[in-house]
Coordinates of C-alpha atoms in Angstrom, one line a residue:
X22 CA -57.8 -60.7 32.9
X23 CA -58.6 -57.4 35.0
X24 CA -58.2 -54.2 33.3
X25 CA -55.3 -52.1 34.7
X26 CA -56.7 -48.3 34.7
X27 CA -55.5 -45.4 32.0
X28 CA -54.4 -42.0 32.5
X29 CA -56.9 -38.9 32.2
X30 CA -57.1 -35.7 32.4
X31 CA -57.2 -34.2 35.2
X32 CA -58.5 -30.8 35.8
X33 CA -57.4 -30.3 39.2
X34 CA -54.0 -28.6 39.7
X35 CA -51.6 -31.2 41.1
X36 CA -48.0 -31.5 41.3
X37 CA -46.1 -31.7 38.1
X38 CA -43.2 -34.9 38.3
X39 CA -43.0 -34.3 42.2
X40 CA -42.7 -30.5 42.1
X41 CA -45.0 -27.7 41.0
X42 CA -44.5 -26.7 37.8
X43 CA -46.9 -25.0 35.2
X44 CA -49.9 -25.9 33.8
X45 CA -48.8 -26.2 29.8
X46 CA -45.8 -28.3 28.4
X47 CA -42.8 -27.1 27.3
X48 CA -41.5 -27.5 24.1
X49 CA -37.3 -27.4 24.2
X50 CA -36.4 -26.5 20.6
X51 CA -32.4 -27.3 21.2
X52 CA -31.8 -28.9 24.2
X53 CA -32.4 -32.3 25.5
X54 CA -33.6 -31.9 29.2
X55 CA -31.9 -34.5 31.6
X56 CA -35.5 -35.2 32.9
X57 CA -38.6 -35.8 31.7
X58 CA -40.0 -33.4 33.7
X59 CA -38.8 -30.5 32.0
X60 CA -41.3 -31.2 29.3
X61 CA -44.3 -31.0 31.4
X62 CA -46.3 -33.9 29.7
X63 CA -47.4 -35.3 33.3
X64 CA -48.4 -34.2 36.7
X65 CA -47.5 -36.6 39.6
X66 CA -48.5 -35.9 43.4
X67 CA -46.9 -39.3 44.9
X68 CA -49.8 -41.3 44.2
X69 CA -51.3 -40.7 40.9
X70 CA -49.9 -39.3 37.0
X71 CA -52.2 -37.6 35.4
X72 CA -52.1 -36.1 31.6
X73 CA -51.1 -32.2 31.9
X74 CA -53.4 -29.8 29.8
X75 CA -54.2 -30.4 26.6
X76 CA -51.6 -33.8 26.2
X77 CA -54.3 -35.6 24.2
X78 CA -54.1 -39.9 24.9
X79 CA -54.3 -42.2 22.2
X80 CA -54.7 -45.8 21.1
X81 CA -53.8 -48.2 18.2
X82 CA -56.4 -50.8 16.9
X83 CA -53.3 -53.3 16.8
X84 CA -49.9 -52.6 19.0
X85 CA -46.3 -53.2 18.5
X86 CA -45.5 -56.2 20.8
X87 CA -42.9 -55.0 23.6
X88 CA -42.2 -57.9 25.7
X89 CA -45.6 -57.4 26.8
X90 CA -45.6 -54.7 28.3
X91 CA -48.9 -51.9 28.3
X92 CA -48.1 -48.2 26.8
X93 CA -50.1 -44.8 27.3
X94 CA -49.5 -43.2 24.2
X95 CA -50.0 -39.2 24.2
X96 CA -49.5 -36.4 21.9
X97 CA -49.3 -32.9 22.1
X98 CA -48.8 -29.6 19.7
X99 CA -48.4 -26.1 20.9
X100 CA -51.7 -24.2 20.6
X101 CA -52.8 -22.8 17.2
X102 CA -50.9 -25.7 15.3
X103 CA -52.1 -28.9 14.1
X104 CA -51.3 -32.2 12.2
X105 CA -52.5 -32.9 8.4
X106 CA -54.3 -36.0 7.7
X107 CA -53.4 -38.5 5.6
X108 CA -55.3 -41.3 4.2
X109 CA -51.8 -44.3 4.1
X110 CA -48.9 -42.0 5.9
X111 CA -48.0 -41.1 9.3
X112 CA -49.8 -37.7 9.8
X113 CA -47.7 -34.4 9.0
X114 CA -47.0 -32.8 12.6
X115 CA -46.2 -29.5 13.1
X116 CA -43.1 -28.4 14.4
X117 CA -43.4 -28.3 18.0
X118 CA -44.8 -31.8 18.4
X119 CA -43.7 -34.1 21.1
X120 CA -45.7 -37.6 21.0
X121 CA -45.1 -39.6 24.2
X122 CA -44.9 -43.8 24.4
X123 CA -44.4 -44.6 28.7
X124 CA -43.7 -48.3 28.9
X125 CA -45.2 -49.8 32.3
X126 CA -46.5 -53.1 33.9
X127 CA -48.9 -53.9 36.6
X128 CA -47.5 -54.9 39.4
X129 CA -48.7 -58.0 41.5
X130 CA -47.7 -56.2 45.2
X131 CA -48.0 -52.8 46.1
X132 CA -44.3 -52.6 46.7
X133 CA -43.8 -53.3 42.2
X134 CA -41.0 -55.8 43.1
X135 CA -42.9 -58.2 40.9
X136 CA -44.4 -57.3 37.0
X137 CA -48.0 -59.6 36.4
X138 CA -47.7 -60.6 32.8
X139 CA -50.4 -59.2 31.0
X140 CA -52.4 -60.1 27.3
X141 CA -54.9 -57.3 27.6
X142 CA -54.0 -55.6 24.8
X143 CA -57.5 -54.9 24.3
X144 CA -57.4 -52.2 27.3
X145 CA -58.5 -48.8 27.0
X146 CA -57.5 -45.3 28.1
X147 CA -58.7 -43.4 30.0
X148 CA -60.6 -45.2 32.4
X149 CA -60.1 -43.6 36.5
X150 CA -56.3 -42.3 36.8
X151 CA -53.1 -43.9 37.0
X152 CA -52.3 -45.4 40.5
X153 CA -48.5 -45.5 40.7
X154 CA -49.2 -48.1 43.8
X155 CA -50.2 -50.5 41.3
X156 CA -48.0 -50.2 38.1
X157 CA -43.9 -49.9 37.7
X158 CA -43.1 -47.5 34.8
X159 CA -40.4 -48.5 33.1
X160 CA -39.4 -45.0 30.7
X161 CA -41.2 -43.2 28.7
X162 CA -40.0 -42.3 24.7
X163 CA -40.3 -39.1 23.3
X164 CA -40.5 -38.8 19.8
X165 CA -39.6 -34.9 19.3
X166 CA -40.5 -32.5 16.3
X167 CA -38.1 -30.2 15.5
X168 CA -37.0 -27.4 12.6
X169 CA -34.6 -30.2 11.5
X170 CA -36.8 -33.2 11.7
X171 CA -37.9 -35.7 14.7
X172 CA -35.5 -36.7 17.2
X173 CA -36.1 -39.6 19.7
X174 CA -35.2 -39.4 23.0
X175 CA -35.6 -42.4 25.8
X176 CA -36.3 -41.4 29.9
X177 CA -35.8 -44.2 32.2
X178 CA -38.0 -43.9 35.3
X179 CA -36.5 -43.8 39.0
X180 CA -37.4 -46.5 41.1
X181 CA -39.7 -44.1 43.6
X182 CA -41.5 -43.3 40.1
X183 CA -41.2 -39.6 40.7
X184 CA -39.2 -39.0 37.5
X185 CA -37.3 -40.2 34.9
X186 CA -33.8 -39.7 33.2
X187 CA -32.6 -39.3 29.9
X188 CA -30.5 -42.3 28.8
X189 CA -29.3 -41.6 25.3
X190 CA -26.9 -44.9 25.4
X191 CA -30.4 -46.9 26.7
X192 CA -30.6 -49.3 29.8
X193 CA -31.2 -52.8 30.5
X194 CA -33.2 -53.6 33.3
X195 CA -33.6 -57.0 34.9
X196 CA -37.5 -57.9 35.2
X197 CA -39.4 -60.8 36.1
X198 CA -43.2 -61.5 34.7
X199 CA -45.3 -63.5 36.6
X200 CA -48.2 -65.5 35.3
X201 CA -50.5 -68.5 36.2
X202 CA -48.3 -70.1 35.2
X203 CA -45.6 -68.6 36.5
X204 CA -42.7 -66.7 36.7
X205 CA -40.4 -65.7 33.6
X206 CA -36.9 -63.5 34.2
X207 CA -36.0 -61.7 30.9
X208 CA -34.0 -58.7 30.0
X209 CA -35.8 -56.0 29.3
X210 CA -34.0 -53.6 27.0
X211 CA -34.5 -49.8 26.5
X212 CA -33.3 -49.2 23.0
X213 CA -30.2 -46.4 22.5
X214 CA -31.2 -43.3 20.0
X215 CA -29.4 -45.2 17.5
X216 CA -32.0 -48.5 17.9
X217 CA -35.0 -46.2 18.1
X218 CA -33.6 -44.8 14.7
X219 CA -33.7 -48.9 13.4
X220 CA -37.3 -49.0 13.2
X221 CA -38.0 -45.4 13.5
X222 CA -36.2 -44.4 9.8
X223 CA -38.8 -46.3 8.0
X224 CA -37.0 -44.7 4.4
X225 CA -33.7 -46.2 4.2
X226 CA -32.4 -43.7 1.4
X227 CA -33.5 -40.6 3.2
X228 CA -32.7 -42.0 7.0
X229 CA -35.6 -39.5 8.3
X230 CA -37.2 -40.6 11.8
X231 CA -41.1 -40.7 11.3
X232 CA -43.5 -41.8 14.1
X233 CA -45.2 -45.4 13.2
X234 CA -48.5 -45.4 15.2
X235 CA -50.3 -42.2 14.2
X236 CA -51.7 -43.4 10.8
X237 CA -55.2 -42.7 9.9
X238 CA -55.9 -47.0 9.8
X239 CA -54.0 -47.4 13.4
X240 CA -55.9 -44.6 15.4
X241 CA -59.2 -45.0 13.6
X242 CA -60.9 -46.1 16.5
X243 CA -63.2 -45.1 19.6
X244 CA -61.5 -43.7 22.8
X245 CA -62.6 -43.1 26.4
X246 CA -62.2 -39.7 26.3
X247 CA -63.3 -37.4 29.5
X248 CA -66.3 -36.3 27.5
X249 CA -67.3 -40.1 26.9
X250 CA -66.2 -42.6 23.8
X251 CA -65.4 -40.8 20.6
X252 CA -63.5 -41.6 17.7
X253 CA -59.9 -40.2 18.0
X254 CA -59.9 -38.8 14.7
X255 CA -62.6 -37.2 14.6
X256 CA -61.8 -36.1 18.5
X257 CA -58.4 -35.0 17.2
X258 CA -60.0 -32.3 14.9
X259 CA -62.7 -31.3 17.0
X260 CA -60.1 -29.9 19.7
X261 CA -57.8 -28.7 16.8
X262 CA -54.8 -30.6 16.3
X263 CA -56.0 -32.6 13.1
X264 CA -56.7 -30.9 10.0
X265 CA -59.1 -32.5 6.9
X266 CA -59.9 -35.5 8.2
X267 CA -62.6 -37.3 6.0
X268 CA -66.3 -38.6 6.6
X269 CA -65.8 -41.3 9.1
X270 CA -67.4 -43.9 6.3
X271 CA -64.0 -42.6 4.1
X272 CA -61.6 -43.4 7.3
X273 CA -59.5 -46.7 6.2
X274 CA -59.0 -49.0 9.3
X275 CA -57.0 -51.7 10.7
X276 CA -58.8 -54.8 12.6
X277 CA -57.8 -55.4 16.4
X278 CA -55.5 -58.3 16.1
X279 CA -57.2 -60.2 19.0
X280 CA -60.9 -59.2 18.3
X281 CA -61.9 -62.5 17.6
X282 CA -65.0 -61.0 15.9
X283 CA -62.9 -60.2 13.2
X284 CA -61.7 -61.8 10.2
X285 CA -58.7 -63.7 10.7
X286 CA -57.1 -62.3 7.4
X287 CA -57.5 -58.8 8.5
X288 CA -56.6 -59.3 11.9
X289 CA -53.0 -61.2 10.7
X290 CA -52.5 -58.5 8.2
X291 CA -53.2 -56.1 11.1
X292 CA -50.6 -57.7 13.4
X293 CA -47.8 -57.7 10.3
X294 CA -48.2 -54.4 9.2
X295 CA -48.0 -52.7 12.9
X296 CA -45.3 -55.1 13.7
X297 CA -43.1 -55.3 10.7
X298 CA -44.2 -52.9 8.0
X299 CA -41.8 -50.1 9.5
X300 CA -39.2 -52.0 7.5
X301 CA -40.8 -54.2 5.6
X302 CA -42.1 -51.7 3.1
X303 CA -40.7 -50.5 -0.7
X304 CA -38.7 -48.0 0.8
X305 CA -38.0 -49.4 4.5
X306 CA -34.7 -51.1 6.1
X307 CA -35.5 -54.1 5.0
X308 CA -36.5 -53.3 1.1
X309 CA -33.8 -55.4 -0.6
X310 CA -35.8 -58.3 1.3
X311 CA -38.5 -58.1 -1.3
X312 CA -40.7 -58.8 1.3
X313 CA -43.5 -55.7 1.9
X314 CA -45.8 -56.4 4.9
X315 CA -48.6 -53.2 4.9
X316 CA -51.9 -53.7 5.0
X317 CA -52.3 -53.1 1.9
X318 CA -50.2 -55.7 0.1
X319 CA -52.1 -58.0 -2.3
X320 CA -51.6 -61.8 -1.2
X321 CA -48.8 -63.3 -3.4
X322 CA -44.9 -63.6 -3.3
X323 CA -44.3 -59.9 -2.2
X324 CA -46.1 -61.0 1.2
X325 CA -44.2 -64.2 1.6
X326 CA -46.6 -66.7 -0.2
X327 CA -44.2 -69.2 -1.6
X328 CA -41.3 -66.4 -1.5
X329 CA -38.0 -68.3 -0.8
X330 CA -35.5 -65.5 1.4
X331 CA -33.0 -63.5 0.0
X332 CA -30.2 -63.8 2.2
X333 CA -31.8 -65.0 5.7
X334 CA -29.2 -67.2 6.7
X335 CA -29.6 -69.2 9.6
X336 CA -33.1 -67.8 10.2
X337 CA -34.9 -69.5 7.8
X338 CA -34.9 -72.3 9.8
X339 CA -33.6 -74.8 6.9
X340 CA -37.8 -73.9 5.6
X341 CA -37.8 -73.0 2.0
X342 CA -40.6 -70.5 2.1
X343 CA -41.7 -67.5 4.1
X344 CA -44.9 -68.7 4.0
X345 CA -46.1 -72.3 3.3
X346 CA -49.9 -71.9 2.9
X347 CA -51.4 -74.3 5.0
X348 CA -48.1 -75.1 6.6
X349 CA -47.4 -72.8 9.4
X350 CA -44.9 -75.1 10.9
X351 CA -42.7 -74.7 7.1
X352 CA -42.8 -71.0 6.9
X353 CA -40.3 -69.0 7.8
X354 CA -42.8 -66.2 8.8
X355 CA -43.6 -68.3 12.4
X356 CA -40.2 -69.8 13.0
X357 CA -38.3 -66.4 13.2
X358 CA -41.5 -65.2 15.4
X359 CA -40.9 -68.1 17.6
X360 CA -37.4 -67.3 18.3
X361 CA -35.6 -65.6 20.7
X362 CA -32.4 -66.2 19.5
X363 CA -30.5 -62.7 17.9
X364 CA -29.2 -64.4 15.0
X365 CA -33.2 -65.5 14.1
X366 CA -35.8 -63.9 15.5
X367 CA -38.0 -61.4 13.7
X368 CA -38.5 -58.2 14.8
X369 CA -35.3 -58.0 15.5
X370 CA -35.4 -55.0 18.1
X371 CA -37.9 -54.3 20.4
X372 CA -38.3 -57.7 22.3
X373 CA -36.6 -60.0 24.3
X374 CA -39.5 -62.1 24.6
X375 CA -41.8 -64.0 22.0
X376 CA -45.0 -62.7 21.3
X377 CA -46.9 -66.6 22.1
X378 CA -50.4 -65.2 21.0
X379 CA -48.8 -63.3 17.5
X380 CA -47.5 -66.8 17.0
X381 CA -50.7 -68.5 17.3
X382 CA -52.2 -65.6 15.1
X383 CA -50.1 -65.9 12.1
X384 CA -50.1 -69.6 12.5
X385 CA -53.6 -69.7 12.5
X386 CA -54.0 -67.3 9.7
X387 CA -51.2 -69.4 8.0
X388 CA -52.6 -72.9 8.0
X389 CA -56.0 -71.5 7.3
X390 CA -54.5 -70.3 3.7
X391 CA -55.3 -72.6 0.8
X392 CA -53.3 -73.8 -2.0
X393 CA -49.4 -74.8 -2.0
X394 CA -45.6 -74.3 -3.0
X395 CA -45.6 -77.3 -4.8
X396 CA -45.0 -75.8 -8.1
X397 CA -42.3 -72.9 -6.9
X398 CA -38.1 -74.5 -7.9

């Protein structure tokens, strides 16, 4: 499938969301600006959006699924501050963070009336600039680091793309991916501050909102940066907004989850741990589950191996076991990632759609795992 092109930075002076505006963001310690604009992430002249100065783009080795939709993932500091490394935790940002997610599709006609579904996960940024004639944004979600903590914050782009608005309460929009195969209507759902909270308070006890992506084994990659491919860590403390980051032989890493190159094990644990881990950890929303999906779990019951649920109710499915090894079609694991239905499915937020290729991933990785139940009551 083609490659849709990434944002990059631009050096030319262009128009900042439709209207001139200067050339650094702006960091809004109280308020909550009605636009996105006000932050000055992104400069806009009708045609393209480019990355303002010194908003640095990033990519994960493995993605959250979001009903298939591509992301341009950005994060900036003000100048003179930086983030801590940290070898298994989301990176300690300064205060005056703002980390960026803009959800957007390509677009099968130039007038963006219809979404191409699109599996290239493998995409990425930056490649040539963004053409705006050839994607529909959809918003763009801030995470925010203030004195207090993070706050989250979801924009909802306009339909002539030349802003978007704050929509605390979220939005659901009515889209329609089209395929080969093709077309699918689904509701595409931009998640309130409280649903942004769900996955983004990965402590339950403390209720603190963390980012997810910017762990040292999620951004441990190679990037297309201006200058040419580098890895993002060590690019990150090269321009000075990541502190102590290890030799690159020390840097833990997750595999891409459709690299086929890769092991399967490491790419399924890759998959699970992006996807679920956010709650499925020792101190997540989901730690009375007994179910902890990081990377780092050891293979046994605490990953689902013979596990029977806790208290899953009608989403097990009637299966006994979150995961049946060799049985993919008995675990509970690819049932609830089947579904669609509320009541069922697994993750819970975040997707109206199934993920048909995580499926076939965690299937595969299932009925590839040896041994049985047989002996669990």
């Amino acid at each position: 499938m083609k490659r849709c092109a990434w944002l990059v930075i631009a050096a030319a002076a262009l128009l900042s969301c439709g209207r001139a505006g200067p050339a650094q963001p702006v960091f809004h310690a109280l308020d909550n600006p009605a636009r996105l604009s006000a932050w000055q992430l992104f400069r806009l002249n009708g045609a393209t959006l480019t990355l303002n100065d010194r908003v640095v783009p990033y990519d994960l080795n493995s993605a959250l699924f979001s009903d298939y939709a591509h992301k341009l993932r950005t994060v900036w500091m003000p100048d003179g501050s930086a983030a801590t490394y940290d070898d298994d935790e989301t990176f300690s940002f300064p205060v005056g963070t703002v980390i960026s997610k803009t959800f957007y599709y390509p677009t099968r006609d130039p007038a963006g009336q219809q979404v191409l579904l699109s599996v290239d996960t493998t995409a990425t940024q930056p490649r040539a600039g963004f053409d705006l004639n050839s994607v529909k944004l959809i918003e763009t979600r801030l995470l925010v680091r203030r004195e207090h903590g993070w706050d989250a914050l979801p924009y909802v782009w306009n339909a002539d793309q030349t802003d978007a608005v704050l929509k605390r309460a979220g939005e659901l929009q009515r889209l329609e991916l089209v395929s080969e195969t093709g077309a699918q209507p689904f509701p595409y759902v931009v998640p309130n501050t409280n649903q942004c909270a769900g996955c983004h308070a990965t402590n339950a006890t403390t209720r603190e909102l963390r980012p997810i992506g910017p762990k040292a084994r999620h951004v441990n990659r190679n990037f297309a940066y201006a200058t040419g491919s580098e890895n993002q860590l060590q690019y990150w403390q090269q321009v000075g907004i990541l502190e102590n980051v290890p030799a690159p032989v020390e840097l833990p890493r997750n595999a891409v989850w459709n690299d086929a190159s890769e092991p399967l094990d490491q790419r399924a644990r890759a998959y699970l741990d992006i996807n679920c881990a956010h709650c499925h950890n020792a101190v997540g929303p989901a730690d009375t589950s007994g179910l902890h999906l990081e990377a780092s779990t050891a293979m046994g019951p605490t990953l689902g191996r013979c596990k029977p649920p806790i208290a899953a109710g009608t989403g097990t499915g009637d299966r006994q076991f979150d995961i049946v090894p060799g049985n993919a079609d008995a675990s509970i694991f690819a049932y609830r990632m089947a579904s669609t239905e509320p009541a069922v499915m697994m993750p819970e937020l975040g997707r109206s759609l199934a993920h048909a290729e995580g499926v076939q991933l965690i299937g595969d990785w299932i009925d590839a795992l040896e041994g049985s139940c047989e002996s669990m009551p």
